[in-house]
mmCIF file of C-alpha atoms in Angstrom:
data_model
loop_
_atom_site.group_PDB
_atom_site.id
_atom_site.type_symbol
_atom_site.label_atom_id
_atom_site.label_comp_id
_atom_site.label_asym_id
_atom_site.label_seq_id
_atom_site.Cartn_x
_atom_site.Cartn_y
_atom_site.Cartn_z
ATOM 1 C CA MET Z 1 -0.902 24.462 32.651
ATOM 2 C CA ALA Z 2 1.787 22.917 31.027
ATOM 3 C CA GLU Z 3 2.838 26.502 30.529
ATOM 4 C CA GLU Z 4 2.356 27.336 34.336
ATOM 5 C CA PHE Z 5 3.973 24.366 35.377
ATOM 6 C CA PRO Z 6 7.002 23.828 33.192
ATOM 7 C CA THR Z 7 8.568 20.896 35.036
ATOM 8 C CA ALA Z 8 5.360 18.792 35.056
ATOM 9 C CA THR Z 9 3.753 16.092 33.158
ATOM 10 C CA PHE Z 10 0.452 15.807 32.448
ATOM 11 C CA VAL Z 11 -2.122 13.020 31.306
ATOM 12 C CA SER Z 12 -5.378 14.549 29.656
ATOM 13 C CA ILE Z 13 -8.175 12.287 29.614
ATOM 14 C CA ASP Z 14 -11.454 12.987 27.641
ATOM 15 C CA PHE Z 15 -14.419 11.017 26.811
ATOM 16 C CA LYS Z 16 -15.956 13.227 23.996
ATOM 17 C CA PRO Z 17 -13.238 15.884 22.800
ATOM 18 C CA LEU Z 18 -14.841 18.894 21.150
ATOM 19 C CA ARG Z 19 -11.620 19.932 19.432
ATOM 20 C CA PRO Z 20 -8.465 18.368 18.057
ATOM 21 C CA PHE Z 21 -5.507 18.210 20.613
ATOM 22 C CA ASP Z 22 -2.582 20.270 20.000
ATOM 23 C CA PRO Z 23 0.297 17.796 20.602
ATOM 24 C CA HIS Z 24 2.936 19.099 23.352
ATOM 25 C CA PRO Z 25 5.769 17.124 24.532
ATOM 26 C CA ARG Z 26 5.008 17.022 28.751
ATOM 27 C CA ILE Z 27 1.006 16.148 27.522
ATOM 28 C CA THR Z 28 -0.330 12.485 27.020
ATOM 29 C CA PHE Z 29 -3.777 12.908 25.204
ATOM 30 C CA GLU Z 30 -6.188 9.820 26.150
ATOM 31 C CA VAL Z 31 -9.868 9.508 25.084
ATOM 32 C CA TYR Z 32 -11.735 6.614 26.287
ATOM 33 C CA ASP Z 33 -15.140 5.308 28.684
ATOM 34 C CA LEU Z 34 -14.676 6.433 31.710
ATOM 35 C CA TYR Z 35 -17.289 3.845 32.984
ATOM 36 C CA ALA Z 36 -14.451 1.327 32.763
ATOM 37 C CA GLY Z 37 -12.480 3.343 34.997
ATOM 38 C CA ILE Z 38 -8.905 5.381 34.728
ATOM 39 C CA ALA Z 39 -6.209 3.349 32.985
ATOM 40 C CA GLU Z 40 -3.644 4.305 35.476
ATOM 41 C CA PRO Z 41 -1.459 2.818 38.070
ATOM 42 C CA ASP Z 42 -2.576 3.120 41.705
ATOM 43 C CA ALA Z 43 -0.796 6.247 43.487
ATOM 44 C CA SER Z 44 0.761 7.398 40.458
ATOM 45 C CA PHE Z 45 -0.411 11.186 40.141
ATOM 46 C CA ASP Z 46 0.477 14.268 42.563
ATOM 47 C CA VAL Z 47 -2.566 15.966 41.442
ATOM 48 C CA VAL Z 48 -5.917 15.132 39.507
ATOM 49 C CA ASN Z 49 -7.942 17.891 38.041
ATOM 50 C CA ALA Z 50 -11.507 17.171 37.004
ATOM 51 C CA ARG Z 51 -14.335 19.254 35.250
ATOM 52 C CA ASN Z 52 -17.742 18.754 34.508
ATOM 53 C CA CYS Z 53 -17.832 15.101 35.230
ATOM 54 C CA VAL Z 54 -21.190 14.445 36.763
ATOM 55 C CA THR Z 55 -23.188 14.404 33.677
ATOM 56 C CA ALA Z 56 -20.207 12.209 31.912
ATOM 57 C CA THR Z 57 -21.043 9.079 33.926
ATOM 58 C CA LYS Z 58 -24.275 7.392 35.693
ATOM 59 C CA ASN Z 59 -21.609 6.141 38.415
ATOM 60 C CA PHE Z 60 -20.047 9.155 40.067
ATOM 61 C CA ASN Z 61 -18.963 7.341 43.071
ATOM 62 C CA PHE Z 62 -17.202 4.753 41.176
ATOM 63 C CA LEU Z 63 -15.259 7.402 38.941
ATOM 64 C CA LEU Z 64 -14.683 9.459 42.525
ATOM 65 C CA ARG Z 65 -12.984 6.223 43.890
ATOM 66 C CA GLU Z 66 -10.872 5.763 40.810
ATOM 67 C CA MET Z 67 -9.645 9.173 41.227
ATOM 68 C CA HIS Z 68 -8.590 8.519 44.838
ATOM 69 C CA ARG Z 69 -7.123 5.204 43.630
ATOM 70 C CA VAL Z 70 -4.572 7.032 41.125
ATOM 71 C CA LEU Z 71 -3.554 9.839 43.514
ATOM 72 C CA LYS Z 72 -0.352 9.290 45.762
ATOM 73 C CA PRO Z 73 -1.077 9.942 49.354
ATOM 74 C CA GLY Z 74 -1.446 13.531 50.164
ATOM 75 C CA GLY Z 75 -2.022 14.061 46.436
ATOM 76 C CA VAL Z 76 -4.654 17.030 45.844
ATOM 77 C CA LEU Z 77 -8.015 16.357 44.031
ATOM 78 C CA VAL Z 78 -9.582 19.464 42.363
ATOM 79 C CA LEU Z 79 -13.215 19.159 41.043
ATOM 80 C CA THR Z 80 -14.969 21.782 39.040
ATOM 81 C CA GLU Z 81 -18.713 21.461 38.122
ATOM 82 C CA ILE Z 82 -21.298 23.766 36.809
ATOM 83 C CA PRO Z 83 -24.747 22.617 37.955
ATOM 84 C CA THR Z 84 -27.766 22.499 35.547
ATOM 85 C CA GLN Z 85 -29.257 25.202 37.458
ATOM 86 C CA GLY Z 86 -30.195 28.979 36.851
ATOM 87 C CA PHE Z 87 -30.355 31.463 40.007
ATOM 88 C CA GLU Z 88 -32.082 34.869 40.486
ATOM 89 C CA TRP Z 89 -29.874 37.634 39.897
ATOM 90 C CA ASP Z 90 -30.926 39.872 42.818
ATOM 91 C CA ASP Z 91 -31.183 36.876 45.205
ATOM 92 C CA THR Z 92 -28.902 34.105 44.234
ATOM 93 C CA SER Z 93 -30.591 31.694 46.960
ATOM 94 C CA LYS Z 94 -33.469 31.494 44.777
ATOM 95 C CA ILE Z 95 -33.874 29.475 41.726
ATOM 96 C CA LEU Z 96 -34.657 31.363 38.450
ATOM 97 C CA GLN Z 97 -38.232 31.861 37.859
ATOM 98 C CA SER Z 98 -37.873 35.690 36.312
ATOM 99 C CA ALA Z 99 -36.751 33.952 32.608
ATOM 100 C CA PRO Z 100 -39.679 31.256 32.503
ATOM 101 C CA ARG Z 101 -38.643 29.775 29.352
ATOM 102 C CA ARG Z 102 -34.975 29.117 30.422
ATOM 103 C CA ALA Z 103 -36.377 27.807 33.506
ATOM 104 C CA HIS Z 104 -38.655 25.551 31.811
ATOM 105 C CA GLY Z 105 -35.733 24.618 29.550
ATOM 106 C CA ILE Z 106 -33.703 23.919 32.718
ATOM 107 C CA ARG Z 107 -36.188 21.363 34.412
ATOM 108 C CA LEU Z 108 -36.513 19.782 30.961
ATOM 109 C CA PHE Z 109 -32.584 19.113 30.537
ATOM 110 C CA ARG Z 110 -32.546 17.962 34.245
ATOM 111 C CA SER Z 111 -35.057 15.383 33.727
ATOM 112 C CA ALA Z 112 -33.593 14.231 30.437
ATOM 113 C CA LEU Z 113 -30.355 13.506 32.370
ATOM 114 C CA GLU Z 114 -32.100 11.733 35.348
ATOM 115 C CA SER Z 115 -34.157 9.727 32.978
ATOM 116 C CA GLN Z 116 -30.202 8.541 31.783
ATOM 117 C CA ALA Z 117 -29.563 7.606 35.572
ATOM 118 C CA ILE Z 118 -27.346 10.482 36.424
ATOM 119 C CA ASP Z 119 -27.170 11.236 39.744
ATOM 120 C CA LEU Z 120 -27.699 15.166 40.175
ATOM 121 C CA THR Z 121 -27.492 14.895 43.979
ATOM 122 C CA VAL Z 122 -23.747 14.953 43.556
ATOM 123 C CA TRP Z 123 -24.064 18.566 42.999
ATOM 124 C CA GLU Z 124 -25.548 18.873 46.492
ATOM 125 C CA ASP Z 125 -23.527 16.793 48.576
ATOM 126 C CA LEU Z 126 -20.026 16.622 47.119
ATOM 127 C CA ALA Z 127 -18.510 17.845 50.080
ATOM 128 C CA SER Z 128 -19.691 15.443 52.469
ATOM 129 C CA ARG Z 129 -18.847 12.284 49.659
ATOM 130 C CA LEU Z 130 -15.175 13.339 49.941
ATOM 131 C CA LYS Z 131 -14.922 12.966 53.559
ATOM 132 C CA PRO Z 132 -13.724 9.191 54.939
ATOM 133 C CA THR Z 133 -17.220 9.366 56.840
ATOM 134 C CA HIS Z 134 -19.273 8.692 53.594
ATOM 135 C CA PRO Z 135 -20.355 5.123 52.609
ATOM 136 C CA LEU Z 136 -19.025 5.402 49.326
ATOM 137 C CA TRP Z 137 -15.712 4.497 50.526
ATOM 138 C CA SER Z 138 -16.485 1.190 51.603
ATOM 139 C CA GLU Z 139 -18.576 0.381 48.537
ATOM 140 C CA ARG Z 140 -17.376 -1.487 45.217
ATOM 141 C CA THR Z 141 -19.085 -1.656 41.774
ATOM 142 C CA VAL Z 142 -18.891 -4.970 39.936
ATOM 143 C CA ASP Z 143 -20.405 -4.769 36.477
ATOM 144 C CA PRO Z 144 -19.017 -6.992 33.803
ATOM 145 C CA VAL Z 145 -21.267 -5.697 31.520
ATOM 146 C CA VAL Z 146 -19.206 -2.723 30.981
ATOM 147 C CA GLY Z 147 -15.853 -4.000 32.049
ATOM 148 C CA ILE Z 148 -15.717 -2.872 35.944
ATOM 149 C CA VAL Z 149 -14.824 -5.345 38.491
ATOM 150 C CA GLU Z 150 -13.694 -3.103 41.460
ATOM 151 C CA THR Z 151 -11.105 -4.349 43.425
ATOM 152 C CA PRO Z 152 -10.651 -4.115 47.161
ATOM 153 C CA SER Z 153 -8.282 -1.371 48.091
ATOM 154 C CA THR Z 154 -4.643 -2.404 49.022
ATOM 155 C CA SER Z 155 -3.992 0.553 51.253
ATOM 156 C CA THR Z 156 -2.420 -0.140 54.398
ATOM 157 C CA THR Z 157 -5.126 1.784 56.365
ATOM 158 C CA ASP Z 158 -8.965 1.283 56.403
ATOM 159 C CA LEU Z 159 -9.260 4.910 56.065
ATOM 160 C CA ARG Z 160 -10.271 6.239 52.517
ATOM 161 C CA GLY Z 161 -11.309 9.672 51.217
ATOM 162 C CA PHE Z 162 -9.871 13.184 51.506
ATOM 163 C CA ARG Z 163 -9.136 15.632 54.231
ATOM 164 C CA THR Z 164 -9.209 19.276 54.419
ATOM 165 C CA VAL Z 165 -12.291 19.324 52.131
ATOM 166 C CA ARG Z 166 -12.852 22.758 50.924
ATOM 167 C CA GLU Z 167 -15.835 24.198 48.576
ATOM 168 C CA ARG Z 168 -15.744 27.851 46.653
ATOM 169 C CA ILE Z 169 -18.591 29.042 44.796
ATOM 170 C CA ARG Z 170 -18.426 31.585 42.455
ATOM 171 C CA LEU Z 171 -21.431 33.227 40.369
ATOM 172 C CA ILE Z 172 -21.248 33.339 36.621
ATOM 173 C CA PRO Z 173 -23.882 36.116 35.207
ATOM 174 C CA THR Z 174 -25.579 34.802 32.053
ATOM 175 C CA GLY Z 175 -25.451 38.331 30.143
ATOM 176 C CA PRO Z 176 -23.559 41.228 29.922
ATOM 177 C CA TRP Z 177 -25.300 42.889 32.488
ATOM 178 C CA HIS Z 178 -23.295 43.180 35.028
ATOM 179 C CA LYS Z 179 -22.042 46.822 36.334
ATOM 180 C CA ASP Z 180 -18.580 45.273 37.221
ATOM 181 C CA GLU Z 181 -16.260 45.375 33.579
ATOM 182 C CA VAL Z 182 -14.971 41.707 34.421
ATOM 183 C CA GLN Z 183 -18.094 40.410 35.279
ATOM 184 C CA ARG Z 184 -19.732 41.799 32.050
ATOM 185 C CA HIS Z 185 -16.760 40.392 29.863
ATOM 186 C CA ILE Z 186 -17.658 36.849 31.780
ATOM 187 C CA GLY Z 187 -21.267 37.439 31.279
ATOM 188 C CA SER Z 188 -20.842 38.033 27.301
ATOM 189 C CA LEU Z 189 -18.773 34.419 27.248
ATOM 190 C CA ALA Z 190 -21.312 32.636 29.336
ATOM 191 C CA ARG Z 191 -24.314 34.059 27.024
ATOM 192 C CA TYR Z 192 -22.211 33.213 23.982
ATOM 193 C CA ILE Z 193 -21.577 29.608 25.437
ATOM 194 C CA PHE Z 194 -25.129 28.813 26.768
ATOM 195 C CA THR Z 195 -26.761 30.050 23.595
ATOM 196 C CA HIS Z 196 -24.904 27.381 21.541
ATOM 197 C CA THR Z 197 -25.571 24.917 24.066
ATOM 198 C CA TRP Z 198 -29.280 25.095 23.708
ATOM 199 C CA GLN Z 199 -29.023 24.833 20.278
ATOM 200 C CA ALA Z 200 -26.925 21.587 20.295
ATOM 201 C CA LEU Z 201 -29.631 20.407 22.936
ATOM 202 C CA LEU Z 202 -32.189 20.364 20.333
ATOM 203 C CA PRO Z 203 -31.842 16.983 19.150
ATOM 204 C CA LEU Z 204 -31.617 15.734 22.772
ATOM 205 C CA MET Z 205 -35.275 17.006 23.239
ATOM 206 C CA ILE Z 206 -36.371 15.724 20.307
ATOM 207 C CA MET Z 207 -35.086 12.134 21.301
ATOM 208 C CA MET Z 208 -36.762 12.628 24.594
ATOM 209 C CA GLY Z 209 -40.190 12.533 23.096
ATOM 210 C CA ILE Z 210 -40.731 15.912 22.954
ATOM 211 C CA PRO Z 211 -42.696 17.174 19.455
ATOM 212 C CA GLU Z 212 -39.998 18.836 16.918
ATOM 213 C CA ALA Z 213 -41.994 21.969 16.887
ATOM 214 C CA GLU Z 214 -42.300 22.234 20.614
ATOM 215 C CA ALA Z 215 -38.731 21.635 21.110
ATOM 216 C CA GLN Z 216 -37.780 24.112 18.328
ATOM 217 C CA SER Z 217 -40.227 26.441 20.248
ATOM 218 C CA THR Z 218 -38.648 26.010 23.531
ATOM 219 C CA VAL Z 219 -35.190 26.431 22.521
ATOM 220 C CA ASP Z 220 -35.978 29.694 20.416
ATOM 221 C CA GLY Z 221 -37.973 30.925 23.378
ATOM 222 C CA ILE Z 222 -34.619 30.454 25.653
ATOM 223 C CA LEU Z 223 -32.489 32.321 23.002
ATOM 224 C CA GLU Z 224 -34.756 35.226 23.073
ATOM 225 C CA GLU Z 225 -34.624 35.157 26.838
ATOM 226 C CA PHE Z 226 -30.967 35.360 26.570
ATOM 227 C CA ALA Z 227 -31.129 38.090 24.103
ATOM 228 C CA ASP Z 228 -32.783 40.047 26.492
ATOM 229 C CA ASP Z 229 -30.476 42.311 28.903
ATOM 230 C CA GLU Z 230 -33.514 42.532 31.298
ATOM 231 C CA LEU Z 231 -33.731 38.905 32.248
ATOM 232 C CA ARG Z 232 -30.867 38.545 34.327
ATOM 233 C CA GLY Z 233 -29.525 35.680 35.953
ATOM 234 C CA TYR Z 234 -26.753 33.777 37.503
ATOM 235 C CA MET Z 235 -25.167 30.051 37.249
ATOM 236 C CA LYS Z 236 -22.875 28.837 39.567
ATOM 237 C CA SER Z 237 -19.406 27.505 39.442
ATOM 238 C CA HIS Z 238 -18.509 25.159 42.256
ATOM 239 C CA ARG Z 239 -14.781 23.974 42.580
ATOM 240 C CA TRP Z 240 -14.115 21.439 45.678
ATOM 241 C CA SER Z 241 -10.647 20.152 46.657
ATOM 242 C CA GLY Z 242 -9.092 18.082 49.225
ATOM 243 C CA GLN Z 243 -6.331 15.780 49.987
ATOM 244 C CA LYS Z 244 -6.136 12.326 49.888
ATOM 245 C CA ILE Z 245 -5.715 10.547 53.124
#
């Protein structure tokens, strides 16, 4: 993004970096706990671009209000999420069942997230949460234990939220089976990422109380299904955008 927008400056916030940051003169890299909010002044950003934040916090509504707070009036919010859910390749309105071990693994993972008080319903109704009519905009979070004491809005108007809210959904094939060359390439990358993700989730499954042998068998079965090009499926990438009121 810094290369595409040579006059812009950026603040990159991560709560769990997976690789070292490459220094850049126009990017400030920060790592901290999102539960305490975004450590930036009010109305200081033209754009907030956030990815895969739903599973990073137990209080997504608070984080959404924080994104709203640091945006300038008329600023643009872009949110991208890949929900933990699979879909059938021949009818993407149906939850994945044709790859049974993968479907079982997804159910286990969603249960693990919910047991940690992660609000998975965000993926279903985020468009409505962005609109000023949603009750979250009149709520406050006060939790001194984790350092959150959300102050009332200093806005000159009582109307908070976003206008011109849009949602775009793109399908991600979970393997290189698609007839389109570009989609095959995307599917190949997706399969690589998803297989490594499931391997990394093995310790979490054991922490959930699943016996190690059962957890290993589940992951092995999922990897076998990913290697079988006949077991097709999709994930969905959702992108929401809106302008701060």
